[in-house]
Amino acid sequence: MIHNISNRDKVNKKLTQSDLDKIVILNTIRKSSLPLTRTKIAQITGIRLPRITHYVKNLICDGFIIEDIPQQKSNKEPRKNIPLKINGQKGFVIGIELHPDWISGVLVDLAGNLVKKTTKKPDLSKGTNYIIDMLIGTINEIGEGYILPEKKILKIGISDPGLVDIKKGISIFSTIIDGWENIPLGDIISEKFKIPVIIESAPRAKAWAEKCIGAGKDVNNLIFIEYGPGIGAGIIMDGKLFYGTQYTAGEFGHTYIKENRQPCTCGASGCLESLVSTAAIIKHVRSSIEEGTVSSVSELVDGDLNNITFEVILKAAKMKDKLCMNHLDEIGEYIGIGIANLVNLFNPEMIMFDNQLAQIDNFLITTIENIVKRRALSQATKSLKFEVSNIGTEKGALGVSVLVLDQIFKTADGWERSVCKNV
Ligand SMILES: [Zn+2]
């Protein structure tokens, strides 16, 4: 039964040869932009047509695939010529993103269609239990009508803003949410809903969203740059997410750029994140004003420096406030330097920018591109493309839901295999 499979023992399930053939068939159909006939699947996979016909019969009986043909035609068409597609209604997955500024949730069907979405604003100062309750509330809302009594949710994925242990489902540490440390989020959510859960880092989930459903489709070497209160990178190399030994690959915000008066939240100093993340810029502007620098920000917050937000700083910069303009200039410069280093190290085909970064200033992306082209090796930037993401605030939730679907289709996790075994 699907609901007894924990997020850790799925890899131990033994797959039979027929399971493996069915996985190949399902993934071939899933990855195709158009429905495929049995003959076409045989051509693509190299599996003989009679075997395809047999397994397709099983998969139709189990409800994983459906024939894509108008009812009136179904009796006239030879079976092998009838197009097949994934039956979205067979099951659903939930993707959630915990972001410092929002919690978003999506319900996606087995065919990858977005069914439902929601976004909430969290108050992170209320502590970890509050955040966990909000995540649970979002899952309840998004899964309403799908969780009980139907029990059709196959798996849940959560995109986390910090370091994660994807094997154990633990949120290890976040530099931007106080107290978000060593939380066994996978087990907590899994025990609550009796559904398997995976945890993924936000930049990786977002990079995967861009690769699978965004402007990075068909790009095998892509780096997604996340920008906000934290800075991170999701790295895709040779078509796969790059994790590193302890899953810390992509901690772009904690690469060294320049000595800095204020230490970074990671404990080091001079990190990119401590220089130009939105949280760092708020801190820098506040301390400069406290030290006597004149800025229109003081008026905009009625003298209460605790009310400085990044939006206020953007507003002041538009009013030609020097302090704020200087800090915003630094975003382009330092992120540009950091990306030039990434380009020399990884030689990606595409750099994908978070839309939050592009929204700061119309010229920011061009400034970054120019710095990268100036600093990185010319051979490495020869065919490098720069893109701005066009997926909205549900990007992390969508990305992790695609990862969940990948896992379901790759491992047969959650399949009701026994139902039609002898068809
Ligand atoms: Zn750091």
JSON list of N, CA and C in Angstrom, two decimals, residues 172-223:
[
{"chain": "A", "resi": 172, "resn": "ILE", "atom": "N", "xyz": [18.75, 21.10, 7.77]},
{"chain": "A", "resi": 172, "resn": "ILE", "atom": "CA", "xyz": [19.95, 21.18, 8.62]},
{"chain": "A", "resi": 172, "resn": "ILE", "atom": "C", "xyz": [20.14, 22.58, 9.22]},
{"chain": "A", "resi": 173, "resn": "PHE", "atom": "N", "xyz": [20.05, 23.59, 8.37]},
{"chain": "A", "resi": 173, "resn": "PHE", "atom": "CA", "xyz": [20.38, 24.93, 8.85]},
{"chain": "A", "resi": 173, "resn": "PHE", "atom": "C", "xyz": [19.96, 25.98, 7.83]},
{"chain": "A", "resi": 174, "resn": "SER", "atom": "N", "xyz": [19.37, 27.05, 8.32]},
{"chain": "A", "resi": 174, "resn": "SER", "atom": "CA", "xyz": [19.06, 28.16, 7.43]},
{"chain": "A", "resi": 174, "resn": "SER", "atom": "C", "xyz": [19.68, 29.43, 7.99]},
{"chain": "A", "resi": 175, "resn": "THR", "atom": "N", "xyz": [20.37, 30.18, 7.13]},
{"chain": "A", "resi": 175, "resn": "THR", "atom": "CA", "xyz": [20.97, 31.43, 7.59]},
{"chain": "A", "resi": 175, "resn": "THR", "atom": "C", "xyz": [19.94, 32.55, 7.63]},
{"chain": "A", "resi": 176, "resn": "ILE", "atom": "N", "xyz": [18.75, 32.30, 7.07]},
{"chain": "A", "resi": 176, "resn": "ILE", "atom": "CA", "xyz": [17.78, 33.39, 7.01]},
{"chain": "A", "resi": 176, "resn": "ILE", "atom": "C", "xyz": [16.53, 33.17, 7.88]},
{"chain": "A", "resi": 177, "resn": "ILE", "atom": "N", "xyz": [16.39, 31.98, 8.48]},
{"chain": "A", "resi": 177, "resn": "ILE", "atom": "CA", "xyz": [15.27, 31.80, 9.41]},
{"chain": "A", "resi": 177, "resn": "ILE", "atom": "C", "xyz": [15.86, 31.39, 10.76]},
{"chain": "A", "resi": 178, "resn": "ASP", "atom": "N", "xyz": [15.70, 32.24, 11.75]},
{"chain": "A", "resi": 178, "resn": "ASP", "atom": "CA", "xyz": [16.25, 31.96, 13.08]},
{"chain": "A", "resi": 178, "resn": "ASP", "atom": "C", "xyz": [15.68, 30.66, 13.65]},
{"chain": "A", "resi": 179, "resn": "GLY", "atom": "N", "xyz": [16.54, 29.80, 14.15]},
{"chain": "A", "resi": 179, "resn": "GLY", "atom": "CA", "xyz": [16.08, 28.58, 14.82]},
{"chain": "A", "resi": 179, "resn": "GLY", "atom": "C", "xyz": [15.75, 27.44, 13.88]},
{"chain": "A", "resi": 180, "resn": "TRP", "atom": "N", "xyz": [15.79, 27.67, 12.58]},
{"chain": "A", "resi": 180, "resn": "TRP", "atom": "CA", "xyz": [15.47, 26.60, 11.61]},
{"chain": "A", "resi": 180, "resn": "TRP", "atom": "C", "xyz": [16.71, 25.71, 11.46]},
{"chain": "A", "resi": 181, "resn": "GLU", "atom": "N", "xyz": [16.86, 24.79, 12.39]},
{"chain": "A", "resi": 181, "resn": "GLU", "atom": "CA", "xyz": [18.09, 24.02, 12.51]},
{"chain": "A", "resi": 181, "resn": "GLU", "atom": "C", "xyz": [17.81, 22.58, 12.93]},
{"chain": "A", "resi": 182, "resn": "ASN", "atom": "N", "xyz": [18.37, 21.64, 12.20]},
{"chain": "A", "resi": 182, "resn": "ASN", "atom": "CA", "xyz": [18.20, 20.21, 12.50]},
{"chain": "A", "resi": 182, "resn": "ASN", "atom": "C", "xyz": [16.75, 19.81, 12.75]},
{"chain": "A", "resi": 183, "resn": "ILE", "atom": "N", "xyz": [15.90, 20.18, 11.84]},
{"chain": "A", "resi": 183, "resn": "ILE", "atom": "CA", "xyz": [14.47, 19.84, 11.97]},
{"chain": "A", "resi": 183, "resn": "ILE", "atom": "C", "xyz": [14.16, 18.63, 11.09]},
{"chain": "A", "resi": 184, "resn": "PRO", "atom": "N", "xyz": [13.67, 17.54, 11.69]},
{"chain": "A", "resi": 184, "resn": "PRO", "atom": "CA", "xyz": [13.36, 16.35, 10.87]},
{"chain": "A", "resi": 184, "resn": "PRO", "atom": "C", "xyz": [12.04, 16.54, 10.13]},
{"chain": "A", "resi": 185, "resn": "LEU", "atom": "N", "xyz": [12.04, 17.52, 9.24]},
{"chain": "A", "resi": 185, "resn": "LEU", "atom": "CA", "xyz": [10.81, 17.95, 8.58]},
{"chain": "A", "resi": 185, "resn": "LEU", "atom": "C", "xyz": [10.14, 16.81, 7.80]},
{"chain": "A", "resi": 186, "resn": "GLY", "atom": "N", "xyz": [10.96, 15.99, 7.13]},
{"chain": "A", "resi": 186, "resn": "GLY", "atom": "CA", "xyz": [10.41, 14.87, 6.37]},
{"chain": "A", "resi": 186, "resn": "GLY", "atom": "C", "xyz": [9.57, 13.95, 7.25]},
{"chain": "A", "resi": 187, "resn": "ASP", "atom": "N", "xyz": [10.13, 13.56, 8.41]},
{"chain": "A", "resi": 187, "resn": "ASP", "atom": "CA", "xyz": [9.41, 12.66, 9.32]},
{"chain": "A", "resi": 187, "resn": "ASP", "atom": "C", "xyz": [8.17, 13.33, 9.92]},
{"chain": "A", "resi": 188, "resn": "ILE", "atom": "N", "xyz": [8.32, 14.60, 10.29]},
{"chain": "A", "resi": 188, "resn": "ILE", "atom": "CA", "xyz": [7.19, 15.32, 10.92]},
{"chain": "A", "resi": 188, "resn": "ILE", "atom": "C", "xyz": [5.98, 15.35, 9.98]},
{"chain": "A", "resi": 189, "resn": "ILE", "atom": "N", "xyz": [6.24, 15.75, 8.74]},
{"chain": "A", "resi": 189, "resn": "ILE", "atom": "CA", "xyz": [5.13, 15.89, 7.77]},
{"chain": "A", "resi": 189, "resn": "ILE", "atom": "C", "xyz": [4.61, 14.50, 7.36]},
{"chain": "A", "resi": 190, "resn": "SER", "atom": "N", "xyz": [5.56, 13.57, 7.19]},
{"chain": "A", "resi": 190, "resn": "SER", "atom": "CA", "xyz": [5.18, 12.22, 6.78]},
{"chain": "A", "resi": 190, "resn": "SER", "atom": "C", "xyz": [4.30, 11.54, 7.85]},
{"chain": "A", "resi": 191, "resn": "GLU", "atom": "N", "xyz": [4.69, 11.71, 9.13]},
{"chain": "A", "resi": 191, "resn": "GLU", "atom": "CA", "xyz": [3.88, 11.11, 10.21]},
{"chain": "A", "resi": 191, "resn": "GLU", "atom": "C", "xyz": [2.51, 11.77, 10.32]},
{"chain": "A", "resi": 192, "resn": "LYS", "atom": "N", "xyz": [2.46, 13.05, 10.07]},
{"chain": "A", "resi": 192, "resn": "LYS", "atom": "CA", "xyz": [1.19, 13.78, 10.17]},
{"chain": "A", "resi": 192, "resn": "LYS", "atom": "C", "xyz": [0.20, 13.30, 9.11]},
{"chain": "A", "resi": 193, "resn": "PHE", "atom": "N", "xyz": [0.67, 13.14, 7.87]},
{"chain": "A", "resi": 193, "resn": "PHE", "atom": "CA", "xyz": [-0.26, 12.82, 6.77]},
{"chain": "A", "resi": 193, "resn": "PHE", "atom": "C", "xyz": [-0.21, 11.35, 6.34]},
{"chain": "A", "resi": 194, "resn": "LYS", "atom": "N", "xyz": [0.73, 10.59, 6.89]},
{"chain": "A", "resi": 194, "resn": "LYS", "atom": "CA", "xyz": [0.91, 9.18, 6.49]},
{"chain": "A", "resi": 194, "resn": "LYS", "atom": "C", "xyz": [1.17, 9.08, 4.98]},
{"chain": "A", "resi": 195, "resn": "ILE", "atom": "N", "xyz": [1.96, 10.02, 4.50]},
{"chain": "A", "resi": 195, "resn": "ILE", "atom": "CA", "xyz": [2.33, 10.06, 3.08]},
{"chain": "A", "resi": 195, "resn": "ILE", "atom": "C", "xyz": [3.85, 10.29, 3.02]},
{"chain": "A", "resi": 196, "resn": "PRO", "atom": "N", "xyz": [4.56, 9.62, 2.09]},
{"chain": "A", "resi": 196, "resn": "PRO", "atom": "CA", "xyz": [6.01, 9.86, 2.00]},
{"chain": "A", "resi": 196, "resn": "PRO", "atom": "C", "xyz": [6.33, 11.31, 1.63]},
{"chain": "A", "resi": 197, "resn": "VAL", "atom": "N", "xyz": [7.44, 11.80, 2.18]},
{"chain": "A", "resi": 197, "resn": "VAL", "atom": "CA", "xyz": [7.81, 13.22, 1.99]},
{"chain": "A", "resi": 197, "resn": "VAL", "atom": "C", "xyz": [9.28, 13.31, 1.57]},
{"chain": "A", "resi": 198, "resn": "ILE", "atom": "N", "xyz": [9.58, 14.20, 0.64]},
{"chain": "A", "resi": 198, "resn": "ILE", "atom": "CA", "xyz": [11.00, 14.50, 0.35]},
{"chain": "A", "resi": 198, "resn": "ILE", "atom": "C", "xyz": [11.26, 15.98, 0.63]},
{"chain": "A", "resi": 199, "resn": "ILE", "atom": "N", "xyz": [12.50, 16.28, 1.04]},
{"chain": "A", "resi": 199, "resn": "ILE", "atom": "CA", "xyz": [12.91, 17.66, 1.29]},
{"chain": "A", "resi": 199, "resn": "ILE", "atom": "C", "xyz": [14.01, 18.01, 0.28]},
{"chain": "A", "resi": 200, "resn": "GLU", "atom": "N", "xyz": [13.93, 19.19, -0.29]},
{"chain": "A", "resi": 200, "resn": "GLU", "atom": "CA", "xyz": [14.95, 19.61, -1.26]},
{"chain": "A", "resi": 200, "resn": "GLU", "atom": "C", "xyz": [15.31, 21.07, -1.00]},
{"chain": "A", "resi": 201, "resn": "SER", "atom": "N", "xyz": [16.52, 21.48, -1.36]},
{"chain": "A", "resi": 201, "resn": "SER", "atom": "CA", "xyz": [16.89, 22.89, -1.17]},
{"chain": "A", "resi": 201, "resn": "SER", "atom": "C", "xyz": [16.22, 23.73, -2.25]},
{"chain": "A", "resi": 202, "resn": "ALA", "atom": "N", "xyz": [15.84, 24.96, -1.87]},
{"chain": "A", "resi": 202, "resn": "ALA", "atom": "CA", "xyz": [15.08, 25.81, -2.79]},
{"chain": "A", "resi": 202, "resn": "ALA", "atom": "C", "xyz": [15.80, 26.09, -4.11]},
{"chain": "A", "resi": 203, "resn": "PRO", "atom": "N", "xyz": [17.09, 26.47, -4.09]},
{"chain": "A", "resi": 203, "resn": "PRO", "atom": "CA", "xyz": [17.73, 26.75, -5.39]},
{"chain": "A", "resi": 203, "resn": "PRO", "atom": "C", "xyz": [17.74, 25.53, -6.32]},
{"chain": "A", "resi": 204, "resn": "ARG", "atom": "N", "xyz": [17.91, 24.33, -5.72]},
{"chain": "A", "resi": 204, "resn": "ARG", "atom": "CA", "xyz": [17.90, 23.12, -6.58]},
{"chain": "A", "resi": 204, "resn": "ARG", "atom": "C", "xyz": [16.49, 22.86, -7.12]},
{"chain": "A", "resi": 205, "resn": "ALA", "atom": "N", "xyz": [15.48, 23.00, -6.24]},
{"chain": "A", "resi": 205, "resn": "ALA", "atom": "CA", "xyz": [14.09, 22.78, -6.70]},
{"chain": "A", "resi": 205, "resn": "ALA", "atom": "C", "xyz": [13.77, 23.76, -7.83]},
{"chain": "A", "resi": 206, "resn": "LYS", "atom": "N", "xyz": [14.23, 25.01, -7.69]},
{"chain": "A", "resi": 206, "resn": "LYS", "atom": "CA", "xyz": [13.91, 26.02, -8.69]},
{"chain": "A", "resi": 206, "resn": "LYS", "atom": "C", "xyz": [14.67, 25.77, -10.00]},
{"chain": "A", "resi": 207, "resn": "ALA", "atom": "N", "xyz": [15.93, 25.36, -9.87]},
{"chain": "A", "resi": 207, "resn": "ALA", "atom": "CA", "xyz": [16.70, 25.04, -11.07]},
{"chain": "A", "resi": 207, "resn": "ALA", "atom": "C", "xyz": [15.99, 23.92, -11.84]},
{"chain": "A", "resi": 208, "resn": "TRP", "atom": "N", "xyz": [15.46, 22.94, -11.07]},
{"chain": "A", "resi": 208, "resn": "TRP", "atom": "CA", "xyz": [14.80, 21.79, -11.72]},
{"chain": "A", "resi": 208, "resn": "TRP", "atom": "C", "xyz": [13.50, 22.24, -12.39]},
{"chain": "A", "resi": 209, "resn": "ALA", "atom": "N", "xyz": [12.79, 23.20, -11.76]},
{"chain": "A", "resi": 209, "resn": "ALA", "atom": "CA", "xyz": [11.57, 23.73, -12.38]},
{"chain": "A", "resi": 209, "resn": "ALA", "atom": "C", "xyz": [11.92, 24.38, -13.72]},
{"chain": "A", "resi": 210, "resn": "GLU", "atom": "N", "xyz": [13.02, 25.14, -13.74]},
{"chain": "A", "resi": 210, "resn": "GLU", "atom": "CA", "xyz": [13.42, 25.81, -14.98]},
{"chain": "A", "resi": 210, "resn": "GLU", "atom": "C", "xyz": [13.80, 24.80, -16.05]},
{"chain": "A", "resi": 211, "resn": "LYS", "atom": "N", "xyz": [14.48, 23.74, -15.64]},
{"chain": "A", "resi": 211, "resn": "LYS", "atom": "CA", "xyz": [14.94, 22.72, -16.59]},
{"chain": "A", "resi": 211, "resn": "LYS", "atom": "C", "xyz": [13.76, 21.92, -17.17]},
{"chain": "A", "resi": 212, "resn": "CYS", "atom": "N", "xyz": [12.76, 21.65, -16.31]},
{"chain": "A", "resi": 212, "resn": "CYS", "atom": "CA", "xyz": [11.69, 20.74, -16.76]},
{"chain": "A", "resi": 212, "resn": "CYS", "atom": "C", "xyz": [10.49, 21.48, -17.35]},
{"chain": "A", "resi": 213, "resn": "ILE", "atom": "N", "xyz": [10.16, 22.64, -16.78]},
{"chain": "A", "resi": 213, "resn": "ILE", "atom": "CA", "xyz": [8.94, 23.30, -17.27]},
{"chain": "A", "resi": 213, "resn": "ILE", "atom": "C", "xyz": [9.16, 24.78, -17.61]},
{"chain": "A", "resi": 214, "resn": "GLY", "atom": "N", "xyz": [10.38, 25.27, -17.47]},
{"chain": "A", "resi": 214, "resn": "GLY", "atom": "CA", "xyz": [10.64, 26.70, -17.69]},
{"chain": "A", "resi": 214, "resn": "GLY", "atom": "C", "xyz": [11.45, 26.96, -18.94]},
{"chain": "A", "resi": 215, "resn": "ALA", "atom": "N", "xyz": [12.11, 28.13, -18.95]},
{"chain": "A", "resi": 215, "resn": "ALA", "atom": "CA", "xyz": [12.89, 28.55, -20.12]},
{"chain": "A", "resi": 215, "resn": "ALA", "atom": "C", "xyz": [14.18, 27.74, -20.29]},
{"chain": "A", "resi": 216, "resn": "GLY", "atom": "N", "xyz": [14.49, 26.88, -19.31]},
{"chain": "A", "resi": 216, "resn": "GLY", "atom": "CA", "xyz": [15.72, 26.08, -19.40]},
{"chain": "A", "resi": 216, "resn": "GLY", "atom": "C", "xyz": [15.48, 24.69, -19.95]},
{"chain": "A", "resi": 217, "resn": "LYS", "atom": "N", "xyz": [14.29, 24.47, -20.52]},
{"chain": "A", "resi": 217, "resn": "LYS", "atom": "CA", "xyz": [13.96, 23.16, -21.10]},
{"chain": "A", "resi": 217, "resn": "LYS", "atom": "C", "xyz": [15.02, 22.78, -22.14]},
{"chain": "A", "resi": 218, "resn": "ASP", "atom": "N", "xyz": [15.42, 21.54, -22.13]},
{"chain": "A", "resi": 218, "resn": "ASP", "atom": "CA", "xyz": [16.42, 21.04, -23.09]},
{"chain": "A", "resi": 218, "resn": "ASP", "atom": "C", "xyz": [17.83, 21.60, -22.87]},
{"chain": "A", "resi": 219, "resn": "VAL", "atom": "N", "xyz": [18.05, 22.37, -21.78]},
{"chain": "A", "resi": 219, "resn": "VAL", "atom": "CA", "xyz": [19.40, 22.84, -21.47]},
{"chain": "A", "resi": 219, "resn": "VAL", "atom": "C", "xyz": [20.00, 21.89, -20.44]},
{"chain": "A", "resi": 220, "resn": "ASN", "atom": "N", "xyz": [21.15, 21.29, -20.75]},
{"chain": "A", "resi": 220, "resn": "ASN", "atom": "CA", "xyz": [21.71, 20.29, -19.84]},
{"chain": "A", "resi": 220, "resn": "ASN", "atom": "C", "xyz": [22.70, 20.84, -18.82]},
{"chain": "A", "resi": 221, "resn": "ASN", "atom": "N", "xyz": [23.24, 22.03, -19.09]},
{"chain": "A", "resi": 221, "resn": "ASN", "atom": "CA", "xyz": [24.18, 22.64, -18.15]},
{"chain": "A", "resi": 221, "resn": "ASN", "atom": "C", "xyz": [23.66, 24.04, -17.81]},
{"chain": "A", "resi": 222, "resn": "LEU", "atom": "N", "xyz": [22.99, 24.10, -16.67]},
{"chain": "A", "resi": 222, "resn": "LEU", "atom": "CA", "xyz": [22.28, 25.33, -16.32]},
{"chain": "A", "resi": 222, "resn": "LEU", "atom": "C", "xyz": [22.55, 25.69, -14.86]},
{"chain": "A", "resi": 223, "resn": "ILE", "atom": "N", "xyz": [22.71, 26.98, -14.57]},
{"chain": "A", "resi": 223, "resn": "ILE", "atom": "CA", "xyz": [22.83, 27.40, -13.17]},
{"chain": "A", "resi": 223, "resn": "ILE", "atom": "C", "xyz": [21.75, 28.43, -12.89]}
]
